[in-house]
Short mmCIF file of C-alpha atoms in Angstrom, two decimals:
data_model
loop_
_atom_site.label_atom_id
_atom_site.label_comp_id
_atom_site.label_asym_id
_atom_site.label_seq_id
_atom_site.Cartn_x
_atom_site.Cartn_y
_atom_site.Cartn_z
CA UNK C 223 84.93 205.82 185.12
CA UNK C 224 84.93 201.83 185.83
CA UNK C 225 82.10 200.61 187.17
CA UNK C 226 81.69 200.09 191.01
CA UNK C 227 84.00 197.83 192.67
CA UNK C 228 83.13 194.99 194.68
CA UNK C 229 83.33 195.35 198.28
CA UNK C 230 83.58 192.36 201.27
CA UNK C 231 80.36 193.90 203.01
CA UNK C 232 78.25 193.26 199.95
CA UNK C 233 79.85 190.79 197.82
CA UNK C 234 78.45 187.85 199.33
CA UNK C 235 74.70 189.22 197.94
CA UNK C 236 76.24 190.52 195.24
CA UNK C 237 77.68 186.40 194.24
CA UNK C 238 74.06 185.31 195.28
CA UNK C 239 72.13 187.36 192.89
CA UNK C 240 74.41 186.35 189.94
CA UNK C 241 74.42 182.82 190.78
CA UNK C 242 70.39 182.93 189.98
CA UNK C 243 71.39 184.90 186.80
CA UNK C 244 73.62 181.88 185.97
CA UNK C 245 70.56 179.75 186.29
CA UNK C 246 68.33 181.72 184.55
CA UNK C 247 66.67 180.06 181.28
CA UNK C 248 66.30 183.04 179.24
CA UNK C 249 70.05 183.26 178.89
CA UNK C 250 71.77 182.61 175.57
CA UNK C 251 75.28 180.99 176.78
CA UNK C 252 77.72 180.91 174.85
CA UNK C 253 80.23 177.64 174.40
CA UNK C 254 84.43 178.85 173.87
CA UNK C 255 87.15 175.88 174.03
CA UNK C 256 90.65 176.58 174.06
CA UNK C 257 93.07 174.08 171.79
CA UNK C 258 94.37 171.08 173.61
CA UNK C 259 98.09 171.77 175.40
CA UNK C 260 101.02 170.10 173.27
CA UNK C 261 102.82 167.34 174.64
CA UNK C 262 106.49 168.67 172.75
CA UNK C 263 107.56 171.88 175.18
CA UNK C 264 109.90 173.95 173.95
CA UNK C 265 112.79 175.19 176.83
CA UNK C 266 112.00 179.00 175.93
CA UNK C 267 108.84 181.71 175.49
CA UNK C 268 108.98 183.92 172.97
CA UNK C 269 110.18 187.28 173.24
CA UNK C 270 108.17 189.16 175.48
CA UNK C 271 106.41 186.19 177.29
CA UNK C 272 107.50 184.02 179.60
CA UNK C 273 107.20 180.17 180.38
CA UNK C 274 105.31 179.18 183.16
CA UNK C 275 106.58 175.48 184.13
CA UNK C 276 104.50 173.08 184.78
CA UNK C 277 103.52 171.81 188.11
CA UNK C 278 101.08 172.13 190.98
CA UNK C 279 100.51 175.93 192.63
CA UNK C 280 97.91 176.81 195.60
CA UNK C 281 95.02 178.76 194.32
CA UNK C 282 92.75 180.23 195.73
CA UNK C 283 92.30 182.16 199.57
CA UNK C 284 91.19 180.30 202.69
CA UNK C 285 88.41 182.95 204.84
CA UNK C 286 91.32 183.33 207.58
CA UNK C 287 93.91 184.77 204.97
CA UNK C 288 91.42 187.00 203.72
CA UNK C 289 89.85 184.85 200.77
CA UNK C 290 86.39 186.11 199.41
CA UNK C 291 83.63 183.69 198.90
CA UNK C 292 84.73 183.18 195.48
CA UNK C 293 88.32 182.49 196.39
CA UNK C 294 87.36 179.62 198.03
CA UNK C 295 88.05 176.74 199.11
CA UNK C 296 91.81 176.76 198.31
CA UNK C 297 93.07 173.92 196.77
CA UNK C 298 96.32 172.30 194.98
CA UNK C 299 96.12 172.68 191.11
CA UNK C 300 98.38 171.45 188.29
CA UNK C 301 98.89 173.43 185.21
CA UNK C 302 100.93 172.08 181.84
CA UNK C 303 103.49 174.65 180.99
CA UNK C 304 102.57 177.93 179.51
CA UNK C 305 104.08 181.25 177.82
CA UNK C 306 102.03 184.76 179.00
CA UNK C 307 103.10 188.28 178.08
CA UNK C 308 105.63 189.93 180.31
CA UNK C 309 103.25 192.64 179.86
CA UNK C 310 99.56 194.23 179.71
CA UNK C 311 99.18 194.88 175.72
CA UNK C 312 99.93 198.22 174.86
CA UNK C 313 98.10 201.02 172.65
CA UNK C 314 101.31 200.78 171.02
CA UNK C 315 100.69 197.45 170.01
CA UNK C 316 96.64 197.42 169.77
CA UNK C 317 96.87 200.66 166.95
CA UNK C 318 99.01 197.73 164.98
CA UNK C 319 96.02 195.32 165.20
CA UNK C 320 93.50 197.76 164.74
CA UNK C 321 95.88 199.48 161.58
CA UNK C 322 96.02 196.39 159.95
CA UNK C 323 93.01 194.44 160.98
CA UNK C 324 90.43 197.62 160.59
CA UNK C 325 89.07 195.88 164.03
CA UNK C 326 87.27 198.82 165.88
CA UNK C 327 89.22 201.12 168.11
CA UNK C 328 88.67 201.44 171.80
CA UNK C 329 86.25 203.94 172.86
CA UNK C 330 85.17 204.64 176.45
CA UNK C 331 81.04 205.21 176.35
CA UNK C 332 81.57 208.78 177.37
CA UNK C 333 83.34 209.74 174.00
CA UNK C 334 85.11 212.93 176.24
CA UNK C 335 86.92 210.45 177.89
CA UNK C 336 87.85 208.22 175.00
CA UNK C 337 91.86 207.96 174.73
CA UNK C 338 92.25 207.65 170.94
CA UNK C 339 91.41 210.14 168.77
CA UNK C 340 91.02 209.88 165.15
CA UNK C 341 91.44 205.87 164.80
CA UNK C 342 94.89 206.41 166.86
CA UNK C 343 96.08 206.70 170.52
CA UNK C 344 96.55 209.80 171.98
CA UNK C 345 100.02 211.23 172.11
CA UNK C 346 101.89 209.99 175.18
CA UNK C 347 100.15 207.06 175.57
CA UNK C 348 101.62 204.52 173.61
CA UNK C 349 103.02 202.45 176.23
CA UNK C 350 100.37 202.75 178.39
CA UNK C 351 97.72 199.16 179.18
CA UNK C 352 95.01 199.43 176.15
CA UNK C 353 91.76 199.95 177.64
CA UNK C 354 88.10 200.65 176.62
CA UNK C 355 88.59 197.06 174.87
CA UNK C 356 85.60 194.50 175.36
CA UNK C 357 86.48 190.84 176.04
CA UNK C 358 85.67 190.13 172.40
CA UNK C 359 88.21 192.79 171.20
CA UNK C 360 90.85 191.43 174.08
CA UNK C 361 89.99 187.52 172.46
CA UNK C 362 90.51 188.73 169.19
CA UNK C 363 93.82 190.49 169.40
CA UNK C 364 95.00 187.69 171.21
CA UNK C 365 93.73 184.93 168.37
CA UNK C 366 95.71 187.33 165.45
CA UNK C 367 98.67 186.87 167.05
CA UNK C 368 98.07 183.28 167.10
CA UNK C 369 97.61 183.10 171.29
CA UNK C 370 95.07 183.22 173.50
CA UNK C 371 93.95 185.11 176.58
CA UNK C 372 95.05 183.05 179.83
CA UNK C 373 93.17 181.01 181.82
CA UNK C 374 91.97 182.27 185.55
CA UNK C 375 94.58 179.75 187.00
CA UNK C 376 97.03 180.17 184.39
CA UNK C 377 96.85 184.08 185.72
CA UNK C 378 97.06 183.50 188.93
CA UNK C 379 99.49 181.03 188.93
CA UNK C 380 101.65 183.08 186.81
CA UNK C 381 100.96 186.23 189.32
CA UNK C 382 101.95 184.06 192.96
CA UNK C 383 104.09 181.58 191.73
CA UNK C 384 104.37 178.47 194.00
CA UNK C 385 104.97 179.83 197.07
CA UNK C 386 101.07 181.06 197.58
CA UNK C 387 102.03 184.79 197.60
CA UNK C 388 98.92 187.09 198.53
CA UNK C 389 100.60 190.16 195.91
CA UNK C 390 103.06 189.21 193.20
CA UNK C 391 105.53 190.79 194.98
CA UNK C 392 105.08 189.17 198.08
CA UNK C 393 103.13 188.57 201.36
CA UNK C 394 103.03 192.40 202.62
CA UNK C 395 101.03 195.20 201.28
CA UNK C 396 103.03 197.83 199.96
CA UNK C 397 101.03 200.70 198.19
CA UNK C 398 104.00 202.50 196.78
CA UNK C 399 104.54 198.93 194.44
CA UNK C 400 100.85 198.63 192.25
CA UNK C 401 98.98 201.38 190.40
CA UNK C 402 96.03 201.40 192.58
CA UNK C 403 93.41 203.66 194.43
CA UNK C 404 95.72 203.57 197.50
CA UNK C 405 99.23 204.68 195.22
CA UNK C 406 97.29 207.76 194.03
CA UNK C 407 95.81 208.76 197.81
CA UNK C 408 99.11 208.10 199.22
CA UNK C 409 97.89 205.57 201.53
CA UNK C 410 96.08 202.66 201.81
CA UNK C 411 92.42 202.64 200.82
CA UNK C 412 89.63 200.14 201.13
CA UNK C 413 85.78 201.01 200.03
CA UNK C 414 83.03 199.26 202.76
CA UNK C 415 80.57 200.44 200.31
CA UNK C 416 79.49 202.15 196.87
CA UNK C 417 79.09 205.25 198.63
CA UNK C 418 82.28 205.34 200.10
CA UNK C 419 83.64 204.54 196.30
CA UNK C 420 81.69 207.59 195.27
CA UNK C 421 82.93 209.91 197.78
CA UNK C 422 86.91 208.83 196.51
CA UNK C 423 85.87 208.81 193.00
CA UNK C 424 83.02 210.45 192.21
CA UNK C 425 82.69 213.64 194.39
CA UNK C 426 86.41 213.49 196.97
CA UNK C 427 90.00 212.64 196.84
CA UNK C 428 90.38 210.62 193.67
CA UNK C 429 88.11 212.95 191.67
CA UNK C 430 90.46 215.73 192.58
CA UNK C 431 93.65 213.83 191.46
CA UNK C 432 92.07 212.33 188.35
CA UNK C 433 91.21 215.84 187.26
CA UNK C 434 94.54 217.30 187.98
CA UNK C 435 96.64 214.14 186.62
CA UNK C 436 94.63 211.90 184.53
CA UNK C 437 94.45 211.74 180.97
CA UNK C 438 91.68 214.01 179.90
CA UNK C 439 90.92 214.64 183.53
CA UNK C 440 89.73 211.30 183.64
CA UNK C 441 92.28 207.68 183.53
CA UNK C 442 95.31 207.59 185.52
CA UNK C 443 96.84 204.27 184.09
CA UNK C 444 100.80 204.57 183.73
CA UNK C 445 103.14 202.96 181.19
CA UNK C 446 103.39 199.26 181.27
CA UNK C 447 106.44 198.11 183.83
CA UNK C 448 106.29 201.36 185.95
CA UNK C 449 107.03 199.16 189.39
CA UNK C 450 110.44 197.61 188.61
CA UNK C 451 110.61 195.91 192.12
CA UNK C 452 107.02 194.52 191.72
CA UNK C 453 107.41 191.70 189.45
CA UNK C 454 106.19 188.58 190.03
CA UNK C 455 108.34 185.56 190.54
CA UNK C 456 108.11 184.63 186.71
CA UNK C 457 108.64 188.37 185.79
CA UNK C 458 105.60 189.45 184.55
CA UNK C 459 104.72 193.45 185.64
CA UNK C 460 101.45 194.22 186.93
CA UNK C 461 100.05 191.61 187.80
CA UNK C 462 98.41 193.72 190.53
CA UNK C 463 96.99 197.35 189.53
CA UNK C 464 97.40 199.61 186.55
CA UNK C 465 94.53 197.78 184.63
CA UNK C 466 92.60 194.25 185.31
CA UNK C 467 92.76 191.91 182.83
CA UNK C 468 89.88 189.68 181.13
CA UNK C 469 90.98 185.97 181.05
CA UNK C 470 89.32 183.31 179.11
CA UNK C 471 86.57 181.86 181.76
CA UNK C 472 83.65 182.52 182.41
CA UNK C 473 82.81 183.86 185.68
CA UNK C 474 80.83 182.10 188.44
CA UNK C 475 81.52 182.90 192.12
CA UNK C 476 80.64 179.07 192.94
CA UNK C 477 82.75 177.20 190.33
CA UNK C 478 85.88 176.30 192.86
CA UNK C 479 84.40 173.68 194.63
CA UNK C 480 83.46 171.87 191.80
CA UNK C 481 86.27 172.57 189.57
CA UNK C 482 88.80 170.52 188.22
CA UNK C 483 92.48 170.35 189.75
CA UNK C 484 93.78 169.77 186.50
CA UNK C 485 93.82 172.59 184.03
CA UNK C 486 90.72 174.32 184.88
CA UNK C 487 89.04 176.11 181.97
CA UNK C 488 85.91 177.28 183.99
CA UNK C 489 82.69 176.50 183.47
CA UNK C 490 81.79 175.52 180.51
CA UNK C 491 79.18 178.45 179.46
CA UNK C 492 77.94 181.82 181.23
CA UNK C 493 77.02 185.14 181.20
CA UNK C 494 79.82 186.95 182.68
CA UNK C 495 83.64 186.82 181.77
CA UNK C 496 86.11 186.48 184.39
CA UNK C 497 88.99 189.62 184.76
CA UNK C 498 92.14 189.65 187.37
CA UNK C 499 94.35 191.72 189.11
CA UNK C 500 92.82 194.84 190.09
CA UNK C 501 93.44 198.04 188.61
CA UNK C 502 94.24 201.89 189.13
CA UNK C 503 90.54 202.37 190.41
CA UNK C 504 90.38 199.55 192.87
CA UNK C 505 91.03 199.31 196.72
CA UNK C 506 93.75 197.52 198.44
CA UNK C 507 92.16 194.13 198.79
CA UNK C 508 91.47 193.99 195.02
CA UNK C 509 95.11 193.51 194.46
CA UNK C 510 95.45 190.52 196.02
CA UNK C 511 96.65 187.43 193.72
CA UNK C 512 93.72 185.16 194.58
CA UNK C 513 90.82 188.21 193.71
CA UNK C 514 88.63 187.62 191.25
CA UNK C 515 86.58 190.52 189.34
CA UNK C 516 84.17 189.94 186.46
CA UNK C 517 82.73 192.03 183.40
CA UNK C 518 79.52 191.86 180.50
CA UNK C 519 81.56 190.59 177.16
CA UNK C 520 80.57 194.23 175.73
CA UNK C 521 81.52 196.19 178.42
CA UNK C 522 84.76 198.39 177.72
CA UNK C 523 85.57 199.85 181.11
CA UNK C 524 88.14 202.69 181.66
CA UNK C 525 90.32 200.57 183.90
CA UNK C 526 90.33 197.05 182.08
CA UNK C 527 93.04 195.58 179.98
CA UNK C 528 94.75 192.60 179.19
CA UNK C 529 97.33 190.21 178.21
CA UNK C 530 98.07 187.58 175.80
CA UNK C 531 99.16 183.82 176.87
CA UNK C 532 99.64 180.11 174.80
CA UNK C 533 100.28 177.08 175.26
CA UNK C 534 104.20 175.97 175.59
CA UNK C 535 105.06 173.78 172.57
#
């Protein structure tokens, strides 16, 4: 399975201790620009994405709404226009990339648990969220088709909208309306700690349903658009749950304070990419529009995706 979540009790150590990795000399960071935004925008995205006007949104979570360390401080931000896909990429769409590109397939490093079989997805699958796909393999895709994975504020703002909504659908949790941890228990679940993630996933509750309803007894993603009523205000679907999604930045849990108001890119090297919205594994508060998650450039996790954005010409 995905690796261990991150938890409120220990993420604030957790940020700590990667902060000094940040720092750390022995490092090799890498540099990644994206291309400048046009100044001719078009009136419509392509089909299958949609346009993200531009204008200021609130990103971010103050400590009294719930915001993480990393979420904060909230602040205004203005974004140029921008197309994203309506939805995660597909294995539908990947075994195109991979058929004509001969770019590897995803593989899980438990090969049991692998979804694709013989350079193509398993049967059934097709429109279910790619995963098993490294942040290289998610930047590639994305570059063949001549876009570009999104930026962390270009994600969020394309998951809340304006109006500063903690889920895409809204202010109010709702566990029957994300592919989550909590939609597979039948009720809402949180993990204090990585034993209590162990005793859903590894050993309880979640290990029991994964077994009796996941894909080889192991992934319980769902086709792409499975929660009709949870789209976001721009229409994009899952934007919370199902899989999380690597964006462009790089991931540091102190780079708000500093960071610009105007088109952020994140920091300008690290050693940790950035990923967003939670996924089929994750608790309740992992859902939330303003949560941030992070992943190794090589790692290829059971319950990470993505999706595809550009700018809007």
């Amino acid at each position: 399975m995905d690796r261990l979540p991150r938890w409120s009790g220990t993420r604030l150590r957790l940020q700590e201790t990667l902060t000094s990795l940040l720092r750390f000399p022995a490092y090799v960071f890498c540099f990644l620009t994206l291309g400048s935004t046009g100044s001719a925008i078009g009136s419509e995205a392509p089909e299958d994405m949609v346009r993200v006007p531009a204008g200021e949104f609130r990103m971010g979570a103050p400590a009294d709404s719930g915001g993480l360390p990393d979420e904060r401080p909230e602040r205004l931000v203005f974004l140029d226009a921008f197309d994203i896909d309506r939805f995660e990429v597909t294995n539908e769409a990947y075994f195109r990339f991979v058929s004509k590109t001969a770019h590897r397939m995803p593989e899980n490093n438990n090969p049991a648990t692998t979804l694709w079989k013989d350079g193509r997805p398993m049967p059934g699958i097709e429109r279910h969220p790619v995963i098993n796909v490294s942040w290289t393999d998610a930047d590639t895709y994305c570059r063949w088709l001549g876009k570009r994975l999104p930026t962390e504020a270009e994600w969020e703002k394309a998951a809340r909208g304006t109006d500063a909504r903690r889920y895409p659908w809204g202010n109010q949790w709702d566990l029957s309306l994300a592919n989550s941890a909590s939609y597979w228990a039948g009720r809402t679940v949180e993990f204090n700690s990585g034993v209590d993630w162990e005793a859903f996933w590894i050993k309880g509750e979640g290990a029991r349903i994964a077994k009796e309803k996941g894909l080889n007894g192991e992934v319980l993603t769902m086709p792409v658009g499975s929660f009709r009523d949870a789209a976001s205000v721009y229409g994009l679907f899952d934007m919370a749950g199902n899989v999380a999604e690597w964006v462009h930045d790089w991931y540091n849990p102190n780079y708000y304070p500093s960071a610009s108001l105007t088109n952020p890119m994140g920091p300008d090297r690290g050693a940790i990419k950035s990923m967003r919205g939670g996924s089929w594994l994750k608790p309740a508060v992992s859902l939330r529009t303003s949560d941030r998650d992070w992943g190794t450039m090589d790692s290829r996790p059971s319950g990470t995706g993505f999706r595809c954005a550009q700018d809007a010409y």
